[in-house]
Amino acid sequence: MPRCCRYVAKIGGHRQARVPSRTGGRMPLHCTAIGKALLAHADADLRRAVLTGPLERRTPHTVVAPGILRRQLQRVTETGVAFEREESAVGLVCVAAPVLGRRDEPLAAISVAGPGNRFRPEAQATAVRAAAAALGSTLIRRDFLR
C-alpha cells in the first residue's frame, strides 16, 4: 500500500520556490498538500495505514500527530483543498486539490506552491480547486466516450 505520492509533472514559474519534490520523485502523503488531497479521498485502508503508522518528521512543522492529520483530512473533504505550511520543506507553503473520478476516487492532484514569505496559498485555493475539478470532469468525459 503506497504511503507516498509520485510527481508526474511540474511546471516552474518566475522566481520559483525551491521544493523537495521532483518529476518522477515521491514524497510522503502526510506532509504535502498533494498527499493530503489524495489521502483525504483514499480508501479507508490506506487512510488507516497512514494514520496508525509512524509519521516521519521532515521539518519542525511536519504534522506527526495522527489526530491533527485526521482533522486536516476531514477539512480537505469539506473544502476541497489541502494546505501545507512548511511541512515538507522550511519556507515552502502550498495549496492542492484532488482530481476526482466518477466515484469520487482520487485520480491525481494539482497544487501551487511558493515561498511562505510572499505566497499566500489561501488566495489560490479557488483557482486550484477549479482546475482540479475541470481536469476531473475532462477525464470522466473522455472515459465515458470510449
PDB file of C-alpha atoms in Angstrom:
ATOM      1  CA  MET A   1       0.000   0.000   0.000  1.00  0.00           C
ATOM      2  CA  PRO A   2       1.816   3.199  -1.097  1.00  0.00           C
ATOM      3  CA  ARG A   3       2.198   5.882   1.554  1.00  0.00           C
ATOM      4  CA  CYS A   4       3.696   8.409  -0.797  1.00  0.00           C
ATOM      5  CA  CYS A   5       2.645  10.291  -3.883  1.00  0.00           C
ATOM      6  CA  ARG A   6       4.542  10.362  -7.188  1.00  0.00           C
ATOM      7  CA  TYR A   7       5.000  13.618  -9.081  1.00  0.00           C
ATOM      8  CA  VAL A   8       4.318  13.114 -12.793  1.00  0.00           C
ATOM      9  CA  ALA A   9       4.674  16.715 -13.973  1.00  0.00           C
ATOM     10  CA  LYS A  10       5.897  20.028 -12.598  1.00  0.00           C
ATOM     11  CA  ILE A  11       5.887  23.493 -14.067  1.00  0.00           C
ATOM     12  CA  GLY A  12       8.181  26.128 -12.611  1.00  0.00           C
ATOM     13  CA  GLY A  13       7.449  29.803 -12.702  1.00  0.00           C
ATOM     14  CA  HIS A  14       9.372  33.025 -12.499  1.00  0.00           C
ATOM     15  CA  ARG A  15      11.236  33.208  -9.164  1.00  0.00           C
ATOM     16  CA  GLN A  16      10.047  29.702  -8.332  1.00  0.00           C
ATOM     17  CA  ALA A  17      10.455  28.356  -4.843  1.00  0.00           C
ATOM     18  CA  ARG A  18      12.894  25.586  -4.008  1.00  0.00           C
ATOM     19  CA  VAL A  19      10.777  22.497  -3.449  1.00  0.00           C
ATOM     20  CA  PRO A  20      11.793  18.999  -2.328  1.00  0.00           C
ATOM     21  CA  SER A  21       9.646  17.257  -4.944  1.00  0.00           C
ATOM     22  CA  ARG A  22      10.775  16.434  -8.469  1.00  0.00           C
ATOM     23  CA  THR A  23       9.187  14.866 -11.539  1.00  0.00           C
ATOM     24  CA  GLY A  24       9.224  11.115 -11.018  1.00  0.00           C
ATOM     25  CA  GLY A  25      10.013  11.569  -7.333  1.00  0.00           C
ATOM     26  CA  ARG A  26       7.973  10.597  -4.304  1.00  0.00           C
ATOM     27  CA  MET A  27       7.014  12.409  -1.113  1.00  0.00           C
ATOM     28  CA  PRO A  28       5.170  11.118   1.961  1.00  0.00           C
ATOM     29  CA  LEU A  29       1.399  11.654   1.816  1.00  0.00           C
ATOM     30  CA  HIS A  30       1.118  13.214   5.270  1.00  0.00           C
ATOM     31  CA  CYS A  31       3.474  16.167   4.769  1.00  0.00           C
ATOM     32  CA  THR A  32       2.491  17.586   1.376  1.00  0.00           C
ATOM     33  CA  ALA A  33      -0.653  19.347   0.206  1.00  0.00           C
ATOM     34  CA  ILE A  34      -0.899  16.974  -2.758  1.00  0.00           C
ATOM     35  CA  GLY A  35      -0.504  13.976  -0.464  1.00  0.00           C
ATOM     36  CA  LYS A  36      -3.195  15.237   1.910  1.00  0.00           C
ATOM     37  CA  ALA A  37      -5.562  15.930  -1.010  1.00  0.00           C
ATOM     38  CA  LEU A  38      -5.095  12.346  -2.218  1.00  0.00           C
ATOM     39  CA  LEU A  39      -5.177  10.786   1.241  1.00  0.00           C
ATOM     40  CA  ALA A  40      -8.403  12.553   2.221  1.00  0.00           C
ATOM     41  CA  HIS A  41     -10.168  10.781  -0.665  1.00  0.00           C
ATOM     42  CA  ALA A  42      -8.277   7.488  -0.490  1.00  0.00           C
ATOM     43  CA  ASP A  43      -9.858   4.243   0.633  1.00  0.00           C
ATOM     44  CA  ALA A  44     -10.242   3.623   4.348  1.00  0.00           C
ATOM     45  CA  ASP A  45      -7.440   1.019   4.437  1.00  0.00           C
ATOM     46  CA  LEU A  46      -4.828   3.467   3.158  1.00  0.00           C
ATOM     47  CA  ARG A  47      -6.001   6.262   5.474  1.00  0.00           C
ATOM     48  CA  ARG A  48      -5.890   3.864   8.432  1.00  0.00           C
ATOM     49  CA  ALA A  49      -2.404   2.623   7.463  1.00  0.00           C
ATOM     50  CA  VAL A  50      -1.041   6.154   7.283  1.00  0.00           C
ATOM     51  CA  LEU A  51      -2.770   7.330  10.454  1.00  0.00           C
ATOM     52  CA  THR A  52      -1.662   4.312  12.508  1.00  0.00           C
ATOM     53  CA  GLY A  53       1.869   4.112  11.151  1.00  0.00           C
ATOM     54  CA  PRO A  54       4.751   6.341  12.108  1.00  0.00           C
ATOM     55  CA  LEU A  55       4.529   9.828  10.563  1.00  0.00           C
ATOM     56  CA  GLU A  56       8.015  10.947   9.557  1.00  0.00           C
ATOM     57  CA  ARG A  57       9.001  14.442  10.711  1.00  0.00           C
ATOM     58  CA  ARG A  58      10.561  16.261   7.718  1.00  0.00           C
ATOM     59  CA  THR A  59      10.684  19.734   9.309  1.00  0.00           C
ATOM     60  CA  PRO A  60       9.810  21.229  12.701  1.00  0.00           C
ATOM     61  CA  HIS A  61       6.347  21.975  11.203  1.00  0.00           C
ATOM     62  CA  THR A  62       5.526  18.468   9.924  1.00  0.00           C
ATOM     63  CA  VAL A  63       2.298  17.132  11.385  1.00  0.00           C
ATOM     64  CA  VAL A  64       3.175  13.885  13.156  1.00  0.00           C
ATOM     65  CA  ALA A  65       0.143  13.640  15.445  1.00  0.00           C
ATOM     66  CA  PRO A  66      -2.477  11.320  13.882  1.00  0.00           C
ATOM     67  CA  GLY A  67      -5.392  13.242  15.422  1.00  0.00           C
ATOM     68  CA  ILE A  68      -4.287  16.537  13.875  1.00  0.00           C
ATOM     69  CA  LEU A  69      -3.735  14.892  10.493  1.00  0.00           C
ATOM     70  CA  ARG A  70      -7.166  13.211  10.720  1.00  0.00           C
ATOM     71  CA  ARG A  71      -8.800  16.630  11.326  1.00  0.00           C
ATOM     72  CA  GLN A  72      -6.870  18.123   8.397  1.00  0.00           C
ATOM     73  CA  LEU A  73      -8.085  15.329   6.113  1.00  0.00           C
ATOM     74  CA  GLN A  74     -11.673  15.905   7.227  1.00  0.00           C
ATOM     75  CA  ARG A  75     -11.263  19.594   6.382  1.00  0.00           C
ATOM     76  CA  VAL A  76      -9.970  18.626   2.913  1.00  0.00           C
ATOM     77  CA  THR A  77     -13.111  16.619   2.205  1.00  0.00           C
ATOM     78  CA  GLU A  78     -15.242  19.556   3.416  1.00  0.00           C
ATOM     79  CA  THR A  79     -13.456  22.337   1.493  1.00  0.00           C
ATOM     80  CA  GLY A  80     -11.947  20.519  -1.494  1.00  0.00           C
ATOM     81  CA  VAL A  81      -8.433  21.831  -0.825  1.00  0.00           C
ATOM     82  CA  ALA A  82      -5.433  20.818   1.259  1.00  0.00           C
ATOM     83  CA  PHE A  83      -2.698  23.028   2.630  1.00  0.00           C
ATOM     84  CA  GLU A  84       0.926  22.507   3.502  1.00  0.00           C
ATOM     85  CA  ARG A  85       2.638  25.009   5.737  1.00  0.00           C
ATOM     86  CA  GLU A  86       6.378  24.294   5.796  1.00  0.00           C
ATOM     87  CA  GLU A  87       5.779  20.584   6.449  1.00  0.00           C
ATOM     88  CA  SER A  88       7.954  19.132   3.669  1.00  0.00           C
ATOM     89  CA  ALA A  89      10.479  21.971   3.490  1.00  0.00           C
ATOM     90  CA  VAL A  90      11.072  25.001   5.673  1.00  0.00           C
ATOM     91  CA  GLY A  91       9.876  28.154   3.919  1.00  0.00           C
ATOM     92  CA  LEU A  92       7.516  26.361   1.495  1.00  0.00           C
ATOM     93  CA  VAL A  93       3.723  26.683   1.551  1.00  0.00           C
ATOM     94  CA  CYS A  94       1.277  25.018  -0.807  1.00  0.00           C
ATOM     95  CA  VAL A  95      -2.372  24.504  -1.702  1.00  0.00           C
ATOM     96  CA  ALA A  96      -3.638  21.408  -3.554  1.00  0.00           C
ATOM     97  CA  ALA A  97      -6.913  19.938  -4.740  1.00  0.00           C
ATOM     98  CA  PRO A  98      -7.715  16.357  -5.709  1.00  0.00           C
ATOM     99  CA  VAL A  99      -8.687  15.385  -9.241  1.00  0.00           C
ATOM    100  CA  LEU A 100     -11.596  13.039  -8.619  1.00  0.00           C
ATOM    101  CA  GLY A 101     -13.061  10.314 -10.809  1.00  0.00           C
ATOM    102  CA  ARG A 102     -16.615   9.236 -11.406  1.00  0.00           C
ATOM    103  CA  ARG A 103     -16.998   7.701  -7.922  1.00  0.00           C
ATOM    104  CA  ASP A 104     -15.047  10.467  -6.179  1.00  0.00           C
ATOM    105  CA  GLU A 105     -11.922   8.317  -6.172  1.00  0.00           C
ATOM    106  CA  PRO A 106      -8.639  10.268  -6.321  1.00  0.00           C
ATOM    107  CA  LEU A 107      -7.056  10.101  -9.780  1.00  0.00           C
ATOM    108  CA  ALA A 108      -4.418  12.790  -9.232  1.00  0.00           C
ATOM    109  CA  ALA A 109      -3.983  16.169  -7.572  1.00  0.00           C
ATOM    110  CA  ILE A 110      -2.968  19.669  -8.636  1.00  0.00           C
ATOM    111  CA  SER A 111      -1.048  22.110  -6.479  1.00  0.00           C
ATOM    112  CA  VAL A 112       0.561  25.523  -6.422  1.00  0.00           C
ATOM    113  CA  ALA A 113       3.485  26.198  -4.102  1.00  0.00           C
ATOM    114  CA  GLY A 114       5.594  29.156  -3.186  1.00  0.00           C
ATOM    115  CA  PRO A 115       7.804  30.668  -0.527  1.00  0.00           C
ATOM    116  CA  GLY A 116       5.937  31.448   2.677  1.00  0.00           C
ATOM    117  CA  ASN A 117       7.252  34.994   2.806  1.00  0.00           C
ATOM    118  CA  ARG A 118       5.491  36.041  -0.418  1.00  0.00           C
ATOM    119  CA  PHE A 119       2.959  33.362  -1.415  1.00  0.00           C
ATOM    120  CA  ARG A 120      -0.484  33.097   0.177  1.00  0.00           C
ATOM    121  CA  PRO A 121      -1.964  29.667  -0.614  1.00  0.00           C
ATOM    122  CA  GLU A 122      -5.438  30.662   0.615  1.00  0.00           C
ATOM    123  CA  ALA A 123      -5.621  33.248  -2.183  1.00  0.00           C
ATOM    124  CA  GLN A 124      -5.104  30.485  -4.781  1.00  0.00           C
ATOM    125  CA  ALA A 125      -7.464  27.873  -3.291  1.00  0.00           C
ATOM    126  CA  THR A 126     -10.443  28.666  -5.529  1.00  0.00           C
ATOM    127  CA  ALA A 127      -8.359  28.554  -8.721  1.00  0.00           C
ATOM    128  CA  VAL A 128      -6.639  25.288  -7.741  1.00  0.00           C
ATOM    129  CA  ARG A 129      -9.970  23.670  -6.811  1.00  0.00           C
ATOM    130  CA  ALA A 130     -11.489  24.817 -10.137  1.00  0.00           C
ATOM    131  CA  ALA A 131      -8.529  23.493 -12.160  1.00  0.00           C
ATOM    132  CA  ALA A 132      -8.727  20.114 -10.424  1.00  0.00           C
ATOM    133  CA  ALA A 133     -12.500  19.905 -10.967  1.00  0.00           C
ATOM    134  CA  ALA A 134     -12.130  20.803 -14.648  1.00  0.00           C
ATOM    135  CA  LEU A 135      -9.432  18.175 -15.182  1.00  0.00           C
ATOM    136  CA  GLY A 136     -11.520  15.552 -13.367  1.00  0.00           C
ATOM    137  CA  SER A 137     -14.549  16.404 -15.489  1.00  0.00           C
ATOM    138  CA  THR A 138     -12.493  16.131 -18.666  1.00  0.00           C
ATOM    139  CA  LEU A 139     -11.058  12.759 -17.644  1.00  0.00           C
ATOM    140  CA  ILE A 140     -14.506  11.407 -16.743  1.00  0.00           C
ATOM    141  CA  ARG A 141     -15.992  12.643 -20.030  1.00  0.00           C
ATOM    142  CA  ARG A 142     -13.190  11.101 -22.096  1.00  0.00           C
ATOM    143  CA  ASP A 143     -13.573   7.773 -20.312  1.00  0.00           C
ATOM    144  CA  PHE A 144     -17.337   7.874 -20.821  1.00  0.00           C
ATOM    145  CA  LEU A 145     -16.990   8.496 -24.578  1.00  0.00           C
ATOM    146  CA  ARG A 146     -14.794   5.421 -25.146  1.00  0.00           C
TER     147      ARG A 146
END
